[in-house]
Coordinates of C-alpha atoms in Angstrom, one line a residue:
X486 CA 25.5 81.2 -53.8
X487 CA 22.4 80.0 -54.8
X488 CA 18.5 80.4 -54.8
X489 CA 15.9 78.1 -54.2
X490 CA 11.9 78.8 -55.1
X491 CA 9.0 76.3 -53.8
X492 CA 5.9 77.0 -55.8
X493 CA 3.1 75.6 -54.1
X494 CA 0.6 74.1 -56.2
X495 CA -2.9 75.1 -55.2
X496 CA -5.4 72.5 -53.9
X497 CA -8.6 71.8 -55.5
X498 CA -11.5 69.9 -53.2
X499 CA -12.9 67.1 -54.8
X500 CA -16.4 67.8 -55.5
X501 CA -19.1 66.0 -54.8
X502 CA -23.0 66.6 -55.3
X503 CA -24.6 68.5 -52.2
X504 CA -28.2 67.1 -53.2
X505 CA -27.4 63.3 -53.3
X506 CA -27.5 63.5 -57.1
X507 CA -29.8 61.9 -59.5
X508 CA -32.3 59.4 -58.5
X509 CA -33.9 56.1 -60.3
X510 CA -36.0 53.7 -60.1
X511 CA -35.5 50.0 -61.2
X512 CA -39.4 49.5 -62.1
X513 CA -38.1 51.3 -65.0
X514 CA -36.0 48.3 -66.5
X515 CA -37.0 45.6 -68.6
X516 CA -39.8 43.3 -66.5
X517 CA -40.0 46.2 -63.6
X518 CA -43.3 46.7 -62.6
X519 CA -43.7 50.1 -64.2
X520 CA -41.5 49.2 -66.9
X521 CA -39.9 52.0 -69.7
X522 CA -40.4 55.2 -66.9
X523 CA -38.6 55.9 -64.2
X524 CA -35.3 54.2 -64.7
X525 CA -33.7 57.7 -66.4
X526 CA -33.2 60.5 -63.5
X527 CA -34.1 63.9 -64.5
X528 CA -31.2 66.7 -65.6
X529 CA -29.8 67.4 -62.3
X530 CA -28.0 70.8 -62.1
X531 CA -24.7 70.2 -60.4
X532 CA -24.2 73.0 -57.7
X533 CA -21.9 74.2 -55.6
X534 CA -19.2 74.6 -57.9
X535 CA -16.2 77.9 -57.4
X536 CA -16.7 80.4 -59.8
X537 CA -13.9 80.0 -63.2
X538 CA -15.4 76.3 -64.3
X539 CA -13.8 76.2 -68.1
X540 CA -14.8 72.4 -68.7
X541 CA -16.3 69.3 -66.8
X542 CA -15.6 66.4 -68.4
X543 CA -15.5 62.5 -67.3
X544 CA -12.3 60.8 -66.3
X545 CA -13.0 57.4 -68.3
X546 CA -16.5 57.4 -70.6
X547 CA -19.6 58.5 -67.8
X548 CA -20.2 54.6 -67.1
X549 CA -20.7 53.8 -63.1
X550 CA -21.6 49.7 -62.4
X551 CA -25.1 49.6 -63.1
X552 CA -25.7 52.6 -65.4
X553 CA -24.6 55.7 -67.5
X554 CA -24.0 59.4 -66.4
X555 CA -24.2 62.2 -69.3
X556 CA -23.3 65.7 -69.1
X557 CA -24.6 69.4 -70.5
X558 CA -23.7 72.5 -70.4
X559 CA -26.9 74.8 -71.2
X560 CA -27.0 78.8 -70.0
X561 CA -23.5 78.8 -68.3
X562 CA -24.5 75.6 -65.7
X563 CA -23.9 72.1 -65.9
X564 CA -25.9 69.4 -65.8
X565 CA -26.3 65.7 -65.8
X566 CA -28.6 62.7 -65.5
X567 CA -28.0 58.9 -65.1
X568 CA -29.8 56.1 -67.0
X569 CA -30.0 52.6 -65.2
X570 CA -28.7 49.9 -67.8
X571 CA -29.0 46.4 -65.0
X572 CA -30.7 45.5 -61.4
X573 CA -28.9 47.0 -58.3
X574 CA -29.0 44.1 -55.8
X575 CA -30.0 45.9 -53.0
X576 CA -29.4 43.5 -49.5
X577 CA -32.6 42.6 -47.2
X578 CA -36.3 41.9 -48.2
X579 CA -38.4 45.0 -48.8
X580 CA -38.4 47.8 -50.7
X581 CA -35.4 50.2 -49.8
X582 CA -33.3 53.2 -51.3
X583 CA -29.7 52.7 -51.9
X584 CA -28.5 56.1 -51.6
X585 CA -25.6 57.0 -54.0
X586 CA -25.4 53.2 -55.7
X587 CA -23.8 54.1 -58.7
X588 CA -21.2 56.8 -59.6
X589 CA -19.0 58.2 -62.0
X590 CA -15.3 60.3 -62.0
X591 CA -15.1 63.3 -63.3
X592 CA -12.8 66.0 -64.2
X593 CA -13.4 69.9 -63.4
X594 CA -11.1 72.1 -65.0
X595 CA -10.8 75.8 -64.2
X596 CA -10.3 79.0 -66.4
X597 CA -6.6 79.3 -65.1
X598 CA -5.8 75.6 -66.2
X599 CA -5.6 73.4 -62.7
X600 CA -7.7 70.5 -62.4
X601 CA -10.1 69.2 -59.7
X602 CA -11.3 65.7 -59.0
X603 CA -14.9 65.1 -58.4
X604 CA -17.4 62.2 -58.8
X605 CA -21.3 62.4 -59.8
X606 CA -24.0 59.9 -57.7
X607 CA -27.0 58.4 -58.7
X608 CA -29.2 56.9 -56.2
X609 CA -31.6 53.5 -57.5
X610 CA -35.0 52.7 -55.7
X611 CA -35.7 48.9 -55.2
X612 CA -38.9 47.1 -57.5
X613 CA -39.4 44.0 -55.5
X614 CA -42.0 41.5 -56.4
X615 CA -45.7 42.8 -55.2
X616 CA -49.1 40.5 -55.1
X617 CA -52.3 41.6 -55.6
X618 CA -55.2 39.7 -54.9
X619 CA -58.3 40.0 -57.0
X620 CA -61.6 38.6 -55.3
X621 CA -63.7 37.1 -57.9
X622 CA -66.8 34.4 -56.7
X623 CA -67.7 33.1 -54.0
X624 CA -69.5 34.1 -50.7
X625 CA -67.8 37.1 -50.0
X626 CA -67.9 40.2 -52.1
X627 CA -65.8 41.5 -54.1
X628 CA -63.4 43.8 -52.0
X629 CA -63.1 41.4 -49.4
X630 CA -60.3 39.4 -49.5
X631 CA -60.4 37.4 -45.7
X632 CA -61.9 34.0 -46.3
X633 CA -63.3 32.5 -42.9
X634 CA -64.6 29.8 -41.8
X635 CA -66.9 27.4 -44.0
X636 CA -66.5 30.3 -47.0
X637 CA -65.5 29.0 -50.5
X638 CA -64.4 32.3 -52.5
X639 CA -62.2 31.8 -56.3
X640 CA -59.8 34.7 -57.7
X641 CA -57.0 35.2 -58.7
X642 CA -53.5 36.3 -57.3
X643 CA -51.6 38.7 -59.8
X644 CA -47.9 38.7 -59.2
X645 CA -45.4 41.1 -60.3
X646 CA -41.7 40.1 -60.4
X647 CA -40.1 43.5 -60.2
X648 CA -37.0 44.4 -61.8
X649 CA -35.3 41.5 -58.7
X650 CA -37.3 39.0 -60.7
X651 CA -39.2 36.1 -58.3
X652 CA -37.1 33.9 -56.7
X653 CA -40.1 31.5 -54.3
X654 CA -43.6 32.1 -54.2
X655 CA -45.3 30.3 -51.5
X656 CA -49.2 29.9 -51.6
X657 CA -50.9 28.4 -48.1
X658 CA -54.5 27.4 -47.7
X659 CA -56.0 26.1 -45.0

C-alpha cells in the first residue's frame, strides 16, 4: 500500500499597473524643445497590490529599451518613476502618445515566501519638430503672418528639432 499527496502550488496574477504607469515626455532629452524637464515621470504609487507584499524587486537591473525604472518603499507603499535615457521612435507624423512604450520586470514577493511576476509601464509623449514664424518688416504688421499679393514682409522662421531631430525642411515662396 501506498499514499500519494498533490500539493498545489498557489497562483499568483501577474501584476500590472491599473493607471497606465508613469508618463514622459521626450522634450525632456538632450535637443527636445523643452529640454532638462519633463523626460523623468513623477513617483507613481503602484496600486492594486494583495495585502502581505514582503519585497518588490526587479527581475534584471530596472532598465526597459529607452529608459530606467527605480523603486521605493516610503510609509508601507511602493513606488516608482522612470527616466527617459534615448528618443522613442514613435510611427506617423504628428505629435502622438505611445502608451506603455517602455517597461520593466519585476518580482513581487509575499510575506509567506511565493513569488509573483509583474511588469512596470512608462508611457513617452512625442517632441516633433515645430516652426514658428516671427513677422518682422514689411507692409504688414507684426502679428500678421499671411503675405498677399504685391506685399514684401522679412522675418524670420524659428525651427525647433525636437527630441526626433529634423530630417527635411521645405521653405516655398511664391
Amino acid at each position: 500500500d501506498s499514499l500519494t499527496m498533490q500539493v498545489d502550488k498557489e497562483t499568483i496574477p501577474p501584476y500590472k499597473p491599473i493607471s497606465g504607469g508613469a508618463h514622459v515626455d521626450e522634450a525632456g532629452l538632450a535637443g527636445g524643445s523643452t529640454e532638462g524637464t519633463g523626460h523623468v515621470s513623477d513617483w507613481n504609487e503602484i496600486t492594486g497590490l494583495p495585502a502581505g507584499i514582503k519585497d518588490i524587486s526587479f527581475k534584471t537591473n530596472g532598465n526597459g529599451d529607452y529608459g530606467t525604472f527605480e523603486l521605493k518603499l516610503e510609509n508601507g507603499k511602493y513606488y516608482y518613476r522612470y527616466t527617459l535615457k534615448k528618443n522613442y521612435e514613435h510611427g506617423g507624423p504628428g505629435k502622438d502618445v505611445a502608451l506603455e512604450a517602455d517597461d520593466a520586470e519585476i518580482v513581487i514577493t509575499y510575506a509567506d515566501g511565493n513569488k509573483g511576476d509583474g511588469s512596470l509601464v512608462a508611457s513617452i509623449t512625442d517632441d516633433v519638430p515645430a516652426v514658428e514664424v516671427i513677422a518682422g518688416t514689411g507692409d504688414q504688421p507684426d502679428d500678421t503672418y499671411t503675405i498677399g499679393s504685391g506685399s514684401s514682409s522679412g522675418g524670420e522662421l524659428e525651427i525647433q528639432g525636437g527630441a526626433d531631430g529634423l530630417k527635411t525642411v521645405s521653405v516655398s515662396l511664391g
